[in-house]
Structure formats: C-alpha cells, structure tokens
Amino acid sequence: MSNHTDTDDGSPDTEAEETTSEPGHSEEVADNGQPAADDEASHSDETAGEPEDVAGDQSHDEHGGQPEAGDDPDDGDEMWPPTGPSHDEPTIADEDAFDHNPGDDRTRGNEPSDTEGTAGTIEELGSDVEVSAPVADDPDEDDLLGGLLIDSTEDVEIPERLVDQVIGQEHARDVIIKAARQRRHVMMIGSPGTGKSMLAKAMTELLPKEELQDVLIYHNPDDGNKPKVRTVPAGKGEQIVDAHKEEARKRDQMRTFLMWIIIAVVLGYALIIAGQILLGILAAGIVYLAFRYASRGGDAMIPNLLVNNADTTSAPFKDATGAHAGALLGDVRHDPFQSGGMETPSHDRVEAGAIHKANKGVLFVDEINTLDVRSQQKLMTAIQEGEFSITGQSERSSGAMVQTEPVPTDFIMIAAGNLDAMENMHPALRSRIKGYGYEVYMDDTIDDTLEMRQKYVRFVAQEVANDGRLPPFDAEAIEEVVLEARRRAGRKGQLTLHFRDLGGLVRVAGDIARAEDAEHTTRDHVLQAKQRSRSIEQQLADEFIEKRKDYELQVSDGYEVGRVNGLAVMGEDSGIMLPVMAEITPTQSGGQVIATGQLQEMAEESVQNVSAIIKKFSDENIAEKDIHIQFVQTGQQGVDGDSASITVATAVISALEDVGVSQDLAMTGSLSVRGDVLPVGGVTHKIEAAAKAGCKRVIIPKANEQDVMIEDEYEDMVEIIPVSHISEVLDVALEGEAETDSLVARLKNITGSALQDGSVAGPSSPSPQ
C-alpha cells in the first residue's frame, strides 16, 4: 500500500469501498495514478493490520497483523504493532492510512490543501465583519452608537464564529490569519485583557479539521519499558481499541470455558475415582489461580488510546498556562505494584501532555516566562522536531524507567505574556518562535471612529449573548459603555482595547438590572456598575481621601509655605492626592537634596532634575543649605514616575522664597531641566481625585488637555488649568501678585528663551505613569 496523505472525507461509505481490495493484492495505485513503489507496498504490507472489525481486511495472517476471532487464544504475540518507528506508518489496512512525519519541516502545514476550505472567506473574518444592524444614511460623527439605528442589543446580530467576534487588534488579527494559513508560531505581548487568548482560540477555527489524528500506545513485547506509538485518522482509535477489547473478551471466554472444564474433570476424578475430595478441591483451586494469572497478560494486548479526537469538531485548542512538567510534556503514572504479576502494563500508564493533545491544533501558553527552564527547553525540542517522547517526569517514580517512541506534536504554539515575559523567557525558545513565526505587540487603544463605535456596540451585544443571563442593554446604556471605553483609553480620539475589564462593567450592570427584574439594562444601571466595579486601588484611594479629611491631613483652603498638593495614580484607573512638603535648613556637610517617601528610581531622578532648576533659580548659595523634600504618607508602595516634578519644584521654590502656595490647588506634570512641563499619564483620574479631595483648581500639562474626559459630576467642581512651563505654574500657585511676578520674571530669564513664544518642546504623548 502506498504511503500517502488522506484527502477524502473519511466517510464510512468511502472507507468501505476502499477496503474491499482483494487479499494478497500487492500493487496499489498511488495518488498520481501510478503503481506504488515495490518497497512502499512491501513496507505497508509489513506494518498494516488491525483487528478485522476496523481494518476490513480478512487476510491478517498474511500481513503479520492481528489474530482473527477463533484463532488460538494463546497465540497473542501478533497483537502489538511491529517494531520500528511506527508513528509515521499507516495503521489501518485501507486507503485511509496516511503518512505522518512531524520531524520534517517541509511537510508541516505548507500544503495548499491545509486551508483550502477556509481560504475563500478568510479575508472577511474578524474586524472586517460589518455589524448586522440598520445604519443611518448620514450618521453624526459624534454619535456614540456609530450611526446604528437600534433600540437595544437585541437588534444586533452576533457572529457565530469566535474569529468573527474579534474587535480591534488589526495587526494581530492579520498575523493570526497568516499564521493559520502557513502553520506558523506566534508570540503575542501586551497588557492583560487585550484579546490574546481570544485570538488564539479563534485560530482553531481557521485550521483544517480533516487532518486530526488519534494516537495509540501499544505494549512492546521486546521491552515493556519502551511502548510503541501508532497514529491513525481521528475517530479510528476508538474502533481499534473496541476491536481489541472484543477479541480479548472472546479469548477470556474461551479460557474461562476451558478452565471450568478442567476444574470439573479434576473434581470428578478426585470425588468419583480417587475418593480424595480435599485433594480435588486443592487441585481445582490451583487450576483456577493458574488460569487467572495467565489471563492477566491479555490486558497488555489492548492498546491505550492516548489522544482521542473522535468527537473534536474543530482543531484542538489546549491552554497550557502555568502547567507543570507532567501536564505539559506528558507523564507515566506511578505503579505501586511493580512485580509479582500484579503490575499495570507500562503502556497503560502513559498519559498525554498538552503538547500531544494539541497535535494538529493550537497550544496556548500565557505568561510563558512562568514555565521553568527545563520545561521551556523540552517545549523547544517539541516545536523543532514535531514529536516528543513521553517519559516519567519524576526521578523517584517507577515511570521514570518508561519512555515511549516519539509522539506527534505538530502544533501551532501561541505564546503570550506581558512585557516582562520576554525577560525570563528562554532565548532559544524565543528564537524558535521568531524563526518559525511572528512576534506581535498588542495595542492598548484604537482610533475612535464611527465604524469602531459600531463594533463596540456589537461587543456589548456579544457580552450579553455569551453570558446568557443578562437583560438586553438599551441604547443609552450602550452609549455609556462607549463613553467609558473612551475614558479608559486615557487619550482623546481613542477607545480602550482592554475588553476584559470593559466586559466586567457590562456584566456588573447586567447583574444589577437582573436583580431588579428590569426588562432592559439602562444607563442608570451602568452608572451604578461603575461605582460598584471600582478596582481595589480606587477603593483604597477613596478610603485614603476620606481618612485624610477626618484627620485634617488634607488642606484645601488658604496658603502654606513649602506645601503643595500633588496628584498620582494607583494601579491603572484610580487617582489619589499626595501632599509634598519642602523645607530649607542649614547644611552640616555641603548642600544636599534629601527626599523621603519610598521614592523609586524614576521619582529619584525627577528630584535630581528639579534640583538643577532650583540651583539656577536661587540667588543664594544653596551649597550652604540642605533641601528636604517629603512625599507625605505614600505608604509601602512608595512613589514611582516623574509626574510629581512640578509639585516638587513648586514646593522647593516656595520654601526658598518663603512664599505661600494656594491649598485649593492640585497639580501634576513632568518637568524638564529647562523648565518645560511635559505630559503625563492618568490625568483624568488625577483630576477626579482632586475634586473628591475638595480642590477647586487643577494644573495639568497643556499637552494633556485633549486627554481629559472626567465624569459629568466633576466638571463643575474643578477648574482645569493647562500649563506649558514652570513659570506658568508659579504664576497660578504662589501667593502675592508682586512677589509672584518677580519670581516668574526671574525664572523665565534663567530658563532661556525657548518658551518666549509660548511653544513647548517635548513629547506629545503621555509617558506611562
């Protein structure tokens, strides 16, 4: 029989037609219509053969295959597969057998037939799928629904396939499509909740199902610790095991029948002829035990179905995130009975790992750097060779003596993680992925367009449909979710792609509506959900603000020298107000800048940058003074980032000049050594924190003015003052018009003419803080 790839649909009718070849027929026809090579036919004849219930070939003995029902029950040496690398040989004696050579890179998914069934529609997948809902002829550019004419999420049709539900991440989606076509590995790096696992699952819908395989493990009569491996088309494994079990049952019946006949003869002889009933009973017991002991060897004839894809409706997807070595690479169970005829056959103790179950599918490993180094090394081998033997992962286990033949591991690997994942990732494993695939950085935001807002409407509908227990969202509720997507993006003209967190808001709002037995989820429910779904950091920040009010640690009126209300962020979505105090003292050993408050590296550097401006600004010899800077009640986490730079500078200048700072004012912004106020992150959450603390004015960098998207309730509570230079900060913050004008004029003079025309040199996007 020729070794060729199965291209038919594997239906029973086709199989029956192809298995009616006459016994002894040695000249098969290859795929190209030519007679197969003699050596291939001979090789196939030597290796083919399963029980007749599966193979359909009646000439097992001619091919050295399985014994037929009715053969000598003791003649079981032909039950296991032949020796040699059987994983790349046909296992069913018909035309459905196909060649598998996972170690050959030339055959790993580059055939056009791999995606022939999906290539016609693959360009229409994911974000290119239009939202199925009525759209206005001339929609308003500011319409939060993107021009969709809907009353609720019930009016939006949900795509059936997961790959059609992908929103945003255009670059990542294109890479996934290419990787599915060419069977390439992919590493996706980005923030949590941006769709990495969803894209990995979506890839399984693009892979062909017809290539799936079952993997069988057979007992090796020559060496019980080296079980043999056989691969067959998906669905055939169960048939083979059932056929083996049926033949084992028939042998057991024959042996049992023979045993009872012998016992009857022994008892009859002892009772009737010899007259020694006790001796007869003892002999009968010995016969019974002998037959039972001999029958244990029949279990070794039944193969172990290691990987079963009979009921798999699409290419397998295996999530191996955080898997230990045995779960990832396969293992051999410990056997407490290792001798005396009571031991479990080694092939029955073999267990597949995620890399074997993902064969012809997708292996997804999130936080790839959490795998230990040895597991990463072995995973690298499985990727390179396309096959990996299973052995015991514990040196103290009896399974450590067992090692199977190589088991196919022809999977597509999707490795994911945050930016720090690349630091602890094995460089050779990353090289394998990069050399045979793609690296993708996941976006955090996407442009806020009409078309994208339509997809966010569909996202809300998808979350409602996937949950199955939430009331539909009405139009106003959807608009509020889209507004929240804008706020969480942190930049004007952008929408967040952190869909997991946004989906959490949708589910909380739906739960509130369901608790009220509401017919629809409304805007009010979404607003309640925003309050209830606050992050831990936001809850802590709110608690800090309340406690400081109680103990009068937060001042929001009057003027104080050397004290400024700074703003910071906790986590990603919460703001907090942190006072900064400065004091000037005589020095004991040369002028120093001493900062306290658990400052981390970036914050320490920002203090040093501020000291450069202070040295130029001061008319006095500050070499004879120490400048003490305190970040009040920062906690164990300390301060990181440079967004407090203008706060520190204002506090120090106030202390040097003995001029008060307005306490109803809070500020945030980075500062260059020349006095430019540079953009920072989290301005929206910082402004809201200042409003909660009772401040009436907030200074922010002018470059961040477009990023402000505060809630309606805070708009009338605070005045937002954008600035571009430290002189503008002092002009607003310091007490006394005459003193302030003098300080501002001096500061402008020493920082040069770069800002005389009001222009600011610096980055146009906020730094991550």
mmCIF file with all atom_site columns, C-alpha atoms in Angstrom, residues 356-445:
data_model
loop_
_atom_site.group_PDB
_atom_site.id
_atom_site.type_symbol
_atom_site.label_atom_id
_atom_site.label_alt_id
_atom_site.label_comp_id
_atom_site.label_asym_id
_atom_site.label_entity_id
_atom_site.label_seq_id
_atom_site.pdbx_PDB_ins_code
_atom_site.Cartn_x
_atom_site.Cartn_y
_atom_site.Cartn_z
_atom_site.occupancy
_atom_site.B_iso_or_equiv
_atom_site.pdbx_formal_charge
_atom_site.auth_seq_id
_atom_site.auth_comp_id
_atom_site.auth_asym_id
_atom_site.auth_atom_id
_atom_site.pdbx_PDB_model_num
ATOM 1  C CA . HIS A 1 356 ? 0.455  15.894 22.394 1.00 0.00 ? 356 HIS A CA 1
ATOM 2  C CA . LYS A 1 357 ? -3.232 16.745 22.756 1.00 0.00 ? 357 LYS A CA 1
ATOM 3  C CA . ALA A 1 358 ? -2.633 19.933 20.741 1.00 0.00 ? 358 ALA A CA 1
ATOM 4  C CA . ASN A 1 359 ? -1.281 17.974 17.753 1.00 0.00 ? 359 ASN A CA 1
ATOM 5  C CA . LYS A 1 360 ? -2.657 19.496 14.510 1.00 0.00 ? 360 LYS A CA 1
ATOM 6  C CA . GLY A 1 361 ? -4.123 22.304 16.626 1.00 0.00 ? 361 GLY A CA 1
ATOM 7  C CA . VAL A 1 362 ? -3.088 25.208 18.852 1.00 0.00 ? 362 VAL A CA 1
ATOM 8  C CA . LEU A 1 363 ? -1.059 25.145 22.079 1.00 0.00 ? 363 LEU A CA 1
ATOM 9  C CA . PHE A 1 364 ? -1.644 28.360 24.037 1.00 0.00 ? 364 PHE A CA 1
ATOM 10 C CA . VAL A 1 365 ? 0.760  29.297 26.838 1.00 0.00 ? 365 VAL A CA 1
ATOM 11 C CA . ASP A 1 366 ? 0.042  32.570 28.603 1.00 0.00 ? 366 ASP A CA 1
ATOM 12 C CA . GLU A 1 367 ? 2.724  34.077 30.835 1.00 0.00 ? 367 GLU A CA 1
ATOM 13 C CA . ILE A 1 368 ? 5.275  31.924 29.034 1.00 0.00 ? 368 ILE A CA 1
ATOM 14 C CA . ASN A 1 369 ? 8.014  33.075 31.408 1.00 0.00 ? 369 ASN A CA 1
ATOM 15 C CA . THR A 1 370 ? 6.367  31.224 34.323 1.00 0.00 ? 370 THR A CA 1
ATOM 16 C CA . LEU A 1 371 ? 7.358  27.853 32.842 1.00 0.00 ? 371 LEU A CA 1
ATOM 17 C CA . ASP A 1 372 ? 10.542 26.515 34.403 1.00 0.00 ? 372 ASP A CA 1
ATOM 18 C CA . VAL A 1 373 ? 13.690 26.437 32.286 1.00 0.00 ? 373 VAL A CA 1
ATOM 19 C CA . ARG A 1 374 ? 13.663 22.657 31.753 1.00 0.00 ? 374 ARG A CA 1
ATOM 20 C CA . SER A 1 375 ? 10.068 22.707 30.527 1.00 0.00 ? 375 SER A CA 1
ATOM 21 C CA . GLN A 1 376 ? 10.909 25.530 28.124 1.00 0.00 ? 376 GLN A CA 1
ATOM 22 C CA . GLN A 1 377 ? 13.873 23.559 26.792 1.00 0.00 ? 377 GLN A CA 1
ATOM 23 C CA . LYS A 1 378 ? 11.761 20.468 26.181 1.00 0.00 ? 378 LYS A CA 1
ATOM 24 C CA . LEU A 1 379 ? 8.994  22.560 24.650 1.00 0.00 ? 379 LEU A CA 1
ATOM 25 C CA . MET A 1 380 ? 11.603 23.982 22.304 1.00 0.00 ? 380 MET A CA 1
ATOM 26 C CA . THR A 1 381 ? 12.550 20.434 21.258 1.00 0.00 ? 381 THR A CA 1
ATOM 27 C CA . ALA A 1 382 ? 8.905  19.524 20.613 1.00 0.00 ? 382 ALA A CA 1
ATOM 28 C CA . ILE A 1 383 ? 8.495  22.603 18.415 1.00 0.00 ? 383 ILE A CA 1
ATOM 29 C CA . GLN A 1 384 ? 11.659 21.891 16.455 1.00 0.00 ? 384 GLN A CA 1
ATOM 30 C CA . GLU A 1 385 ? 11.224 18.145 15.954 1.00 0.00 ? 385 GLU A CA 1
ATOM 31 C CA . GLY A 1 386 ? 7.441  17.945 15.697 1.00 0.00 ? 386 GLY A CA 1
ATOM 32 C CA . GLU A 1 387 ? 7.463  14.918 18.033 1.00 0.00 ? 387 GLU A CA 1
ATOM 33 C CA . PHE A 1 388 ? 8.306  14.239 21.652 1.00 0.00 ? 388 PHE A CA 1
ATOM 34 C CA . SER A 1 389 ? 8.623  11.012 23.640 1.00 0.00 ? 389 SER A CA 1
ATOM 35 C CA . ILE A 1 390 ? 6.690  10.615 26.878 1.00 0.00 ? 390 ILE A CA 1
ATOM 36 C CA . THR A 1 391 ? 8.553  9.575  29.995 1.00 0.00 ? 391 THR A CA 1
ATOM 37 C CA . GLY A 1 392 ? 8.108  9.888  33.755 1.00 0.00 ? 392 GLY A CA 1
ATOM 38 C CA . GLN A 1 393 ? 8.789  13.429 34.927 1.00 0.00 ? 393 GLN A CA 1
ATOM 39 C CA . SER A 1 394 ? 9.763  12.391 38.473 1.00 0.00 ? 394 SER A CA 1
ATOM 40 C CA . GLU A 1 395 ? 13.118 10.683 39.014 1.00 0.00 ? 395 GLU A CA 1
ATOM 41 C CA . ARG A 1 396 ? 11.693 8.830  42.015 1.00 0.00 ? 396 ARG A CA 1
ATOM 42 C CA . SER A 1 397 ? 8.723  7.406  40.144 1.00 0.00 ? 397 SER A CA 1
ATOM 43 C CA . SER A 1 398 ? 8.624  3.992  38.522 1.00 0.00 ? 398 SER A CA 1
ATOM 44 C CA . GLY A 1 399 ? 7.504  5.856  35.393 1.00 0.00 ? 399 GLY A CA 1
ATOM 45 C CA . ALA A 1 400 ? 10.996 7.291  35.009 1.00 0.00 ? 400 ALA A CA 1
ATOM 46 C CA . MET A 1 401 ? 12.066 3.926  33.545 1.00 0.00 ? 401 MET A CA 1
ATOM 47 C CA . VAL A 1 402 ? 9.405  4.139  30.827 1.00 0.00 ? 402 VAL A CA 1
ATOM 48 C CA . GLN A 1 403 ? 9.928  6.069  27.595 1.00 0.00 ? 403 GLN A CA 1
ATOM 49 C CA . THR A 1 404 ? 7.660  5.774  24.603 1.00 0.00 ? 404 THR A CA 1
ATOM 50 C CA . GLU A 1 405 ? 8.516  6.144  20.964 1.00 0.00 ? 405 GLU A CA 1
ATOM 51 C CA . PRO A 1 406 ? 8.182  9.764  19.761 1.00 0.00 ? 406 PRO A CA 1
ATOM 52 C CA . VAL A 1 407 ? 4.578  11.007 19.839 1.00 0.00 ? 407 VAL A CA 1
ATOM 53 C CA . PRO A 1 408 ? 3.491  13.623 17.245 1.00 0.00 ? 408 PRO A CA 1
ATOM 54 C CA . THR A 1 409 ? 3.500  17.237 18.450 1.00 0.00 ? 409 THR A CA 1
ATOM 55 C CA . ASP A 1 410 ? 2.766  19.100 15.220 1.00 0.00 ? 410 ASP A CA 1
ATOM 56 C CA . PHE A 1 411 ? 1.025  22.040 16.881 1.00 0.00 ? 411 PHE A CA 1
ATOM 57 C CA . ILE A 1 412 ? 0.994  25.792 16.385 1.00 0.00 ? 412 ILE A CA 1
ATOM 58 C CA . MET A 1 413 ? 2.265  27.492 19.511 1.00 0.00 ? 413 MET A CA 1
ATOM 59 C CA . ILE A 1 414 ? 0.758  30.773 20.689 1.00 0.00 ? 414 ILE A CA 1
ATOM 60 C CA . ALA A 1 415 ? 2.943  32.202 23.450 1.00 0.00 ? 415 ALA A CA 1
ATOM 61 C CA . ALA A 1 416 ? 1.615  35.228 25.312 1.00 0.00 ? 416 ALA A CA 1
ATOM 62 C CA . GLY A 1 417 ? 2.602  37.474 28.155 1.00 0.00 ? 417 GLY A CA 1
ATOM 63 C CA . ASN A 1 418 ? 3.255  40.983 29.395 1.00 0.00 ? 418 ASN A CA 1
ATOM 64 C CA . LEU A 1 419 ? 6.392  42.922 28.546 1.00 0.00 ? 419 LEU A CA 1
ATOM 65 C CA . ASP A 1 420 ? 8.248  41.286 31.424 1.00 0.00 ? 420 ASP A CA 1
ATOM 66 C CA . ALA A 1 421 ? 7.543  37.857 29.912 1.00 0.00 ? 421 ALA A CA 1
ATOM 67 C CA . MET A 1 422 ? 10.429 38.301 27.487 1.00 0.00 ? 422 MET A CA 1
ATOM 68 C CA . GLU A 1 423 ? 12.933 38.798 30.302 1.00 0.00 ? 423 GLU A CA 1
ATOM 69 C CA . ASN A 1 424 ? 12.630 35.302 31.798 1.00 0.00 ? 424 ASN A CA 1
ATOM 70 C CA . MET A 1 425 ? 11.810 33.507 28.572 1.00 0.00 ? 425 MET A CA 1
ATOM 71 C CA . HIS A 1 426 ? 14.428 31.044 27.342 1.00 0.00 ? 426 HIS A CA 1
ATOM 72 C CA . PRO A 1 427 ? 16.263 32.809 24.481 1.00 0.00 ? 427 PRO A CA 1
ATOM 73 C CA . ALA A 1 428 ? 16.424 29.639 22.398 1.00 0.00 ? 428 ALA A CA 1
ATOM 74 C CA . LEU A 1 429 ? 12.651 29.105 22.712 1.00 0.00 ? 429 LEU A CA 1
ATOM 75 C CA . ARG A 1 430 ? 12.013 32.666 21.646 1.00 0.00 ? 430 ARG A CA 1
ATOM 76 C CA . SER A 1 431 ? 14.381 32.144 18.740 1.00 0.00 ? 431 SER A CA 1
ATOM 77 C CA . ARG A 1 432 ? 12.380 29.090 17.649 1.00 0.00 ? 432 ARG A CA 1
ATOM 78 C CA . ILE A 1 433 ? 9.149  31.060 17.705 1.00 0.00 ? 433 ILE A CA 1
ATOM 79 C CA . LYS A 1 434 ? 10.661 34.038 15.917 1.00 0.00 ? 434 LYS A CA 1
ATOM 80 C CA . GLY A 1 435 ? 12.456 31.857 13.385 1.00 0.00 ? 435 GLY A CA 1
ATOM 81 C CA . TYR A 1 436 ? 9.322  29.903 12.502 1.00 0.00 ? 436 TYR A CA 1
ATOM 82 C CA . GLY A 1 437 ? 6.662  32.522 13.106 1.00 0.00 ? 437 GLY A CA 1
ATOM 83 C CA . TYR A 1 438 ? 5.768  36.029 14.230 1.00 0.00 ? 438 TYR A CA 1
ATOM 84 C CA . GLU A 1 439 ? 6.056  38.356 17.193 1.00 0.00 ? 439 GLU A CA 1
ATOM 85 C CA . VAL A 1 440 ? 3.123  40.720 17.802 1.00 0.00 ? 440 VAL A CA 1
ATOM 86 C CA . TYR A 1 441 ? 2.645  43.608 20.217 1.00 0.00 ? 441 TYR A CA 1
ATOM 87 C CA . MET A 1 442 ? -0.995 44.017 21.260 1.00 0.00 ? 442 MET A CA 1
ATOM 88 C CA . ASP A 1 443 ? -2.398 47.549 21.075 1.00 0.00 ? 443 ASP A CA 1
ATOM 89 C CA . ASP A 1 444 ? -3.972 49.129 24.163 1.00 0.00 ? 444 ASP A CA 1
ATOM 90 C CA . THR A 1 445 ? -6.160 51.625 22.296 1.00 0.00 ? 445 THR A CA 1
#
